[in-house]
mmCIF file of C-alpha atoms in Angstrom:
data_model
loop_
_atom_site.group_PDB
_atom_site.id
_atom_site.type_symbol
_atom_site.label_atom_id
_atom_site.label_comp_id
_atom_site.label_asym_id
_atom_site.label_seq_id
_atom_site.Cartn_x
_atom_site.Cartn_y
_atom_site.Cartn_z
ATOM 1 C CA MET A 1 63.705 74.022 216.271
ATOM 2 C CA ASN A 2 66.220 71.743 213.897
ATOM 3 C CA LEU A 3 69.411 73.677 213.980
ATOM 4 C CA TYR A 4 70.181 71.924 210.581
ATOM 5 C CA ALA A 5 66.893 72.725 208.936
ATOM 6 C CA PRO A 6 67.598 75.219 206.085
ATOM 7 C CA HIS A 7 65.426 78.088 204.804
ATOM 8 C CA LEU A 8 64.093 77.698 201.251
ATOM 9 C CA MET A 9 65.536 80.121 198.729
ATOM 10 C CA ARG A 10 64.873 80.898 195.294
ATOM 11 C CA ILE A 11 67.385 81.565 192.541
ATOM 12 C CA ASP A 12 66.581 85.035 191.110
ATOM 13 C CA GLU A 13 69.631 85.703 189.122
ATOM 14 C CA ILE A 14 72.710 83.869 188.033
ATOM 15 C CA ILE A 15 75.833 85.662 187.026
ATOM 16 C CA ASP A 16 78.929 83.706 185.616
ATOM 17 C CA GLU A 17 81.938 85.705 186.935
ATOM 18 C CA THR A 18 84.542 83.599 185.162
ATOM 19 C CA PRO A 19 84.459 80.318 183.099
ATOM 20 C CA ASP A 20 84.667 78.559 186.527
ATOM 21 C CA THR A 21 83.261 81.070 189.085
ATOM 22 C CA ARG A 22 79.564 81.746 189.510
ATOM 23 C CA THR A 23 77.270 84.076 191.495
ATOM 24 C CA LEU A 24 73.771 83.104 192.563
ATOM 25 C CA ARG A 25 71.365 85.772 193.929
ATOM 26 C CA LEU A 26 68.998 84.218 196.284
ATOM 27 C CA SER A 27 65.586 85.435 197.787
ATOM 28 C CA PHE A 28 63.841 83.751 200.504
ATOM 29 C CA LYS A 29 60.441 81.841 199.667
ATOM 30 C CA SER A 30 58.926 82.838 202.731
ATOM 31 C CA SER A 31 58.291 86.402 202.902
ATOM 32 C CA GLU A 32 58.092 86.020 206.756
ATOM 33 C CA VAL A 33 61.493 84.903 206.901
ATOM 34 C CA ALA A 34 62.689 87.313 204.595
ATOM 35 C CA LYS A 35 61.486 90.172 206.747
ATOM 36 C CA GLU A 36 63.038 88.896 209.689
ATOM 37 C CA PHE A 37 66.349 87.903 208.183
ATOM 38 C CA SER A 38 69.453 90.138 208.714
ATOM 39 C CA PHE A 39 73.149 89.670 208.911
ATOM 40 C CA LEU A 40 76.358 91.446 209.306
ATOM 41 C CA THR A 41 79.071 91.894 206.824
ATOM 42 C CA GLY A 42 81.708 88.933 207.210
ATOM 43 C CA GLN A 43 79.170 86.363 208.261
ATOM 44 C CA PHE A 44 78.742 83.216 206.361
ATOM 45 C CA GLY A 45 76.026 80.655 205.576
ATOM 46 C CA GLU A 46 75.635 76.769 204.631
ATOM 47 C CA TYR A 47 74.153 76.471 200.996
ATOM 48 C CA SER A 48 72.401 73.261 200.051
ATOM 49 C CA VAL A 49 71.169 71.354 197.112
ATOM 50 C CA PHE A 50 68.788 68.857 198.159
ATOM 51 C CA GLY A 51 70.112 65.551 197.581
ATOM 52 C CA ALA A 52 73.753 66.595 197.147
ATOM 53 C CA GLY A 53 74.590 68.144 200.465
ATOM 54 C CA GLU A 54 75.528 71.486 201.730
ATOM 55 C CA CYS A 55 78.756 73.604 201.525
ATOM 56 C CA THR A 56 79.956 76.892 203.376
ATOM 57 C CA PHE A 57 80.406 80.374 201.656
ATOM 58 C CA CYS A 58 80.396 83.901 202.838
ATOM 59 C CA ILE A 59 77.652 86.093 202.180
ATOM 60 C CA ALA A 60 78.974 88.101 199.232
ATOM 61 C CA SER A 61 76.327 90.878 199.161
ATOM 62 C CA ALA A 62 76.017 93.710 201.418
ATOM 63 C CA PRO A 63 73.790 93.881 204.494
ATOM 64 C CA THR A 64 72.728 97.368 203.295
ATOM 65 C CA ARG A 65 70.759 95.495 200.313
ATOM 66 C CA LYS A 66 67.998 93.646 202.097
ATOM 67 C CA GLU A 67 66.017 92.251 199.290
ATOM 68 C CA TYR A 68 68.449 89.324 198.595
ATOM 69 C CA ILE A 69 71.712 87.743 199.492
ATOM 70 C CA GLU A 70 74.385 86.613 197.132
ATOM 71 C CA CYS A 71 77.007 83.863 197.215
ATOM 72 C CA SER A 72 79.892 83.068 194.496
ATOM 73 C CA PHE A 73 81.436 79.840 194.221
ATOM 74 C CA LYS A 74 83.585 77.543 192.036
ATOM 75 C CA ALA A 75 82.508 74.044 190.917
ATOM 76 C CA VAL A 76 84.989 71.994 192.647
ATOM 77 C CA GLY A 77 83.129 69.387 194.617
ATOM 78 C CA LYS A 78 80.022 67.445 194.800
ATOM 79 C CA VAL A 79 77.794 70.161 196.077
ATOM 80 C CA THR A 80 79.141 73.193 194.077
ATOM 81 C CA LYS A 81 78.938 71.053 190.901
ATOM 82 C CA ALA A 82 75.255 70.331 191.773
ATOM 83 C CA MET A 83 74.869 74.267 192.563
ATOM 84 C CA ARG A 84 76.180 74.747 189.112
ATOM 85 C CA GLU A 85 73.414 72.654 187.596
ATOM 86 C CA LEU A 86 70.775 74.847 189.132
ATOM 87 C CA ASN A 87 68.611 77.465 187.050
ATOM 88 C CA VAL A 88 66.807 80.714 187.697
ATOM 89 C CA GLY A 89 63.523 79.802 189.686
ATOM 90 C CA ASP A 90 64.987 76.595 191.336
ATOM 91 C CA ILE A 91 64.910 76.259 195.280
ATOM 92 C CA MET A 92 67.940 75.600 197.218
ATOM 93 C CA GLY A 93 68.562 75.661 200.974
ATOM 94 C CA PHE A 94 70.334 78.142 203.132
ATOM 95 C CA ARG A 95 71.360 78.054 206.942
ATOM 96 C CA GLY A 96 72.616 81.011 208.648
ATOM 97 C CA PRO A 97 73.856 83.484 208.998
ATOM 98 C CA TYR A 98 76.866 82.365 211.289
ATOM 99 C CA GLY A 99 80.085 83.597 212.601
ATOM 100 C CA ASN A 100 81.222 86.967 213.619
ATOM 101 C CA ASN A 101 81.703 90.040 211.519
ATOM 102 C CA PHE A 102 84.243 92.702 210.349
ATOM 103 C CA PRO A 103 84.073 95.602 212.881
ATOM 104 C CA ILE A 104 82.440 98.235 210.568
ATOM 105 C CA GLU A 105 81.415 100.536 213.279
ATOM 106 C CA GLN A 106 84.754 100.477 214.705
ATOM 107 C CA MET A 107 86.116 101.517 211.192
ATOM 108 C CA ARG A 108 83.903 104.491 211.075
ATOM 109 C CA GLY A 109 85.620 107.728 210.264
ATOM 110 C CA LYS A 110 88.897 105.814 209.173
ATOM 111 C CA ASN A 111 90.488 105.101 205.870
ATOM 112 C CA ILE A 112 89.974 101.506 204.789
ATOM 113 C CA VAL A 113 92.359 99.534 202.406
ATOM 114 C CA PHE A 114 90.659 96.418 200.763
ATOM 115 C CA ILE A 115 92.864 93.780 199.432
ATOM 116 C CA GLY A 116 91.396 90.736 197.806
ATOM 117 C CA GLY A 117 92.897 87.953 195.607
ATOM 118 C CA GLY A 118 91.067 85.662 193.325
ATOM 119 C CA ILE A 119 87.677 84.450 194.432
ATOM 120 C CA GLY A 120 88.661 86.005 197.963
ATOM 121 C CA LEU A 121 87.129 89.063 196.709
ATOM 122 C CA ALA A 122 83.786 87.749 197.635
ATOM 123 C CA PRO A 123 83.953 88.536 201.457
ATOM 124 C CA VAL A 124 85.721 91.565 200.869
ATOM 125 C CA ARG A 125 82.937 92.787 198.130
ATOM 126 C CA SER A 126 80.324 92.464 201.024
ATOM 127 C CA VAL A 127 82.339 94.934 203.132
ATOM 128 C CA ILE A 128 83.120 97.333 200.056
ATOM 129 C CA TRP A 129 79.384 97.688 199.302
ATOM 130 C CA ASN A 130 78.518 98.005 202.948
ATOM 131 C CA VAL A 131 80.995 100.825 203.245
ATOM 132 C CA LEU A 132 80.092 102.557 199.795
ATOM 133 C CA ASP A 133 76.362 102.415 200.778
ATOM 134 C CA ARG A 134 77.368 104.344 203.953
ATOM 135 C CA ARG A 135 80.025 106.329 201.920
ATOM 136 C CA ASP A 136 79.898 109.551 203.929
ATOM 137 C CA GLU A 137 80.720 107.673 207.256
ATOM 138 C CA PHE A 138 84.261 106.644 206.127
ATOM 139 C CA LYS A 139 87.415 108.428 204.776
ATOM 140 C CA ASP A 140 89.654 107.266 201.852
ATOM 141 C CA ILE A 141 88.529 103.950 200.273
ATOM 142 C CA THR A 142 91.348 102.029 198.499
ATOM 143 C CA ILE A 143 90.790 98.634 196.668
ATOM 144 C CA ILE A 144 93.777 96.367 195.699
ATOM 145 C CA TYR A 145 92.599 93.267 193.845
ATOM 146 C CA GLY A 146 94.604 90.745 191.952
ATOM 147 C CA ALA A 147 93.962 87.557 190.163
ATOM 148 C CA ARG A 148 96.260 84.864 188.376
ATOM 149 C CA SER A 149 95.017 86.071 185.078
ATOM 150 C CA VAL A 150 92.738 88.500 183.274
ATOM 151 C CA ASN A 151 90.237 85.589 182.900
ATOM 152 C CA ASP A 152 90.342 84.981 186.578
ATOM 153 C CA LEU A 153 89.161 88.328 187.535
ATOM 154 C CA VAL A 154 85.637 88.303 189.244
ATOM 155 C CA TYR A 155 82.951 90.938 189.829
ATOM 156 C CA LYS A 156 84.178 92.473 186.426
ATOM 157 C CA ARG A 157 81.183 94.676 186.162
ATOM 158 C CA GLU A 158 81.879 96.265 189.723
ATOM 159 C CA LEU A 159 85.408 96.704 189.146
ATOM 160 C CA GLN A 160 84.365 99.049 186.180
ATOM 161 C CA GLU A 161 81.881 100.600 188.618
ATOM 162 C CA TRP A 162 84.529 101.035 191.184
ATOM 163 C CA SER A 163 87.414 102.426 188.786
ATOM 164 C CA GLN A 164 84.959 105.099 187.491
ATOM 165 C CA ARG A 165 84.081 106.475 191.060
ATOM 166 C CA ARG A 166 86.239 109.573 192.045
ATOM 167 C CA ASP A 167 85.753 108.397 195.885
ATOM 168 C CA VAL A 168 87.424 105.119 195.301
ATOM 169 C CA THR A 169 91.059 104.247 194.504
ATOM 170 C CA LEU A 170 91.266 101.071 192.646
ATOM 171 C CA ARG A 171 94.550 98.991 191.690
ATOM 172 C CA GLN A 172 94.074 95.967 189.671
ATOM 173 C CA ALA A 173 96.758 93.442 188.922
ATOM 174 C CA VAL A 174 97.314 90.112 187.556
ATOM 175 C CA ASP A 175 100.112 87.544 188.243
ATOM 176 C CA PRO A 176 103.286 87.598 185.866
ATOM 177 C CA GLY A 177 101.997 85.917 182.630
ATOM 178 C CA GLY A 178 98.555 86.319 183.323
ATOM 179 C CA GLU A 179 98.052 89.645 181.303
ATOM 180 C CA THR A 180 96.682 90.122 178.046
ATOM 181 C CA PRO A 181 97.820 92.574 175.234
ATOM 182 C CA ASP A 182 95.025 95.070 175.970
ATOM 183 C CA TRP A 183 95.347 94.815 180.071
ATOM 184 C CA GLN A 184 95.479 98.253 181.521
ATOM 185 C CA GLY A 185 96.130 97.285 185.078
ATOM 186 C CA GLU A 186 99.383 96.155 186.854
ATOM 187 C CA VAL A 187 101.390 92.905 186.586
ATOM 188 C CA GLY A 188 102.686 91.333 189.954
ATOM 189 C CA PHE A 189 101.564 89.331 193.017
ATOM 190 C CA VAL A 190 99.272 91.012 195.269
ATOM 191 C CA PRO A 191 101.602 91.620 198.210
ATOM 192 C CA ASN A 192 104.161 93.320 195.909
ATOM 193 C CA ILE A 193 101.324 95.458 194.560
ATOM 194 C CA VAL A 194 100.434 96.295 198.272
ATOM 195 C CA SER A 195 103.962 97.400 198.966
ATOM 196 C CA LYS A 196 104.213 99.400 195.756
ATOM 197 C CA ALA A 197 100.871 100.970 196.382
ATOM 198 C CA ALA A 198 101.956 101.929 199.976
ATOM 199 C CA PRO A 199 98.667 102.949 201.631
ATOM 200 C CA SER A 200 99.193 104.934 204.712
ATOM 201 C CA ALA A 201 98.540 103.047 207.993
ATOM 202 C CA ASN A 202 97.718 106.512 209.654
ATOM 203 C CA ASP A 203 94.164 106.394 210.811
ATOM 204 C CA SER A 204 93.471 103.224 208.656
ATOM 205 C CA TYR A 205 92.209 99.561 208.736
ATOM 206 C CA ALA A 206 92.901 97.007 206.100
ATOM 207 C CA ILE A 207 90.714 94.069 205.267
ATOM 208 C CA VAL A 208 92.435 91.178 203.602
ATOM 209 C CA CYS A 209 91.078 87.997 201.831
ATOM 210 C CA GLY A 210 92.401 85.645 199.396
ATOM 211 C CA PRO A 211 94.478 82.435 199.000
ATOM 212 C CA PRO A 212 96.408 81.415 202.189
ATOM 213 C CA ILE A 213 99.714 82.362 200.461
ATOM 214 C CA MET A 214 98.365 85.848 199.568
ATOM 215 C CA ILE A 215 97.256 86.229 203.154
ATOM 216 C CA LYS A 216 100.731 85.108 204.514
ATOM 217 C CA PHE A 217 102.873 87.474 202.486
ATOM 218 C CA THR A 218 100.270 90.465 202.391
ATOM 219 C CA ILE A 219 100.178 90.773 206.330
ATOM 220 C CA PRO A 220 103.891 91.274 206.466
ATOM 221 C CA ALA A 221 103.669 93.722 203.605
ATOM 222 C CA LEU A 222 101.040 95.765 205.558
ATOM 223 C CA ARG A 223 103.170 95.594 208.770
ATOM 224 C CA GLU A 224 106.284 96.987 206.806
ATOM 225 C CA LEU A 225 104.013 99.964 205.883
ATOM 226 C CA GLY A 226 103.299 100.429 209.536
ATOM 227 C CA PHE A 227 99.947 98.917 209.961
ATOM 228 C CA ALA A 228 99.571 97.385 213.640
ATOM 229 C CA PRO A 229 98.095 93.708 213.876
ATOM 230 C CA GLU A 230 94.872 95.445 215.148
ATOM 231 C CA GLN A 231 94.614 97.535 212.030
ATOM 232 C CA ILE A 232 94.501 94.515 209.814
ATOM 233 C CA TYR A 233 91.514 92.009 209.635
ATOM 234 C CA THR A 234 91.052 88.881 207.400
ATOM 235 C CA THR A 235 88.572 86.029 207.168
ATOM 236 C CA LEU A 236 89.430 82.188 207.584
ATOM 237 C CA GLU A 237 85.997 80.850 205.966
ATOM 238 C CA ASN A 238 87.531 78.154 204.124
ATOM 239 C CA ARG A 239 88.269 76.297 207.378
ATOM 240 C CA MET A 240 84.440 75.756 208.057
ATOM 241 C CA LYS A 241 82.194 72.663 207.674
ATOM 242 C CA CYS A 242 79.087 72.439 210.050
ATOM 243 C CA GLY A 243 78.984 76.249 210.777
ATOM 244 C CA ILE A 244 77.839 75.605 214.493
ATOM 245 C CA GLY A 245 81.016 74.140 216.199
ATOM 246 C CA LYS A 246 79.690 70.594 216.285
ATOM 247 C CA CYS A 247 81.980 68.915 213.557
ATOM 248 C CA GLY A 248 85.298 69.761 214.835
ATOM 249 C CA ARG A 249 86.611 70.378 211.411
ATOM 250 C CA CYS A 250 87.790 74.046 211.768
ATOM 251 C CA ASN A 251 89.361 74.452 215.013
ATOM 252 C CA ILE A 252 92.739 75.941 215.038
ATOM 253 C CA GLY A 253 94.255 75.179 218.434
ATOM 254 C CA PRO A 254 91.379 76.103 220.820
ATOM 255 C CA VAL A 255 89.642 78.476 218.563
ATOM 256 C CA TYR A 256 86.737 77.132 216.158
ATOM 257 C CA VAL A 257 86.782 79.391 213.224
ATOM 258 C CA CYS A 258 82.869 78.991 212.686
ATOM 259 C CA LYS A 259 82.019 80.142 216.181
ATOM 260 C CA ASP A 260 85.125 82.346 217.129
ATOM 261 C CA GLY A 261 85.492 83.638 213.498
ATOM 262 C CA PRO A 262 85.712 83.639 210.492
ATOM 263 C CA VAL A 263 86.907 87.187 211.049
ATOM 264 C CA PHE A 264 90.086 87.590 212.667
ATOM 265 C CA SER A 265 92.625 90.359 213.361
ATOM 266 C CA ALA A 266 96.282 90.093 212.565
ATOM 267 C CA LYS A 267 96.692 90.219 216.370
ATOM 268 C CA ASP A 268 94.175 87.380 216.811
ATOM 269 C CA LEU A 269 96.051 85.189 214.345
ATOM 270 C CA GLU A 270 99.486 85.786 216.111
ATOM 271 C CA LYS A 271 97.906 83.851 219.191
ATOM 272 C CA LEU A 272 97.021 80.853 216.907
ATOM 273 C CA PRO A 273 99.111 77.848 215.810
ATOM 274 C CA GLN A 274 100.291 78.728 212.435
ATOM 275 C CA ASP A 275 98.637 76.183 210.614
ATOM 276 C CA PHE A 276 95.551 77.946 209.123
#
């Protein structure tokens, strides 16, 4: 079997999250492939537009919802701009799933703090829905999400849904200057919002994803709150290219993000060269 041969997928739905961020809901063209396909939260795939190439994204939907997969992207390069031109009913390619996953089973019975920044909420969203679809297996759920501006907040429908759930604590924030007159959330950078929210580290895990600068300052904020490095997980998916450890684009020291990650604990990151 050709490792680079993609599965064919049909675009079932297009959701514009922000003016420059779009979510595609995809279903397998082959019913046999659809029946056999499974993935774990945190894994990623290679999405392709024929004639344009392929690019890497996490699977943004939850594995508990088996009828489809979703990816969210910004049109910033050749492939993503080609993806932006596709319509409902069009066929595109998908290779995967690849990589490791967030340790959901290890987190059962614990409090979970989800922290996302900008479009970095996409991989976190997969875990959030995975946990909410198995809500009885987990303790307190806290979601802290920030973006540059109100206009840059993604998954607004789901943020609204989470805000109305009694079994979820949601804190939303935008960067200073990004608020609107009717903004009801907080104003500040995500690491500062985390410190202000001060989630308890007792019997808890934190899952963090966002811009590298956000992750860089959020992990120390969590450490100051008492989270051990083993209690903090993040994903480095933005470093990947081929997805199978062949191109050498994603290595950090001896580690290939696509094969050994993309999910790492803060303890794992302490062992790596600090150039991720």
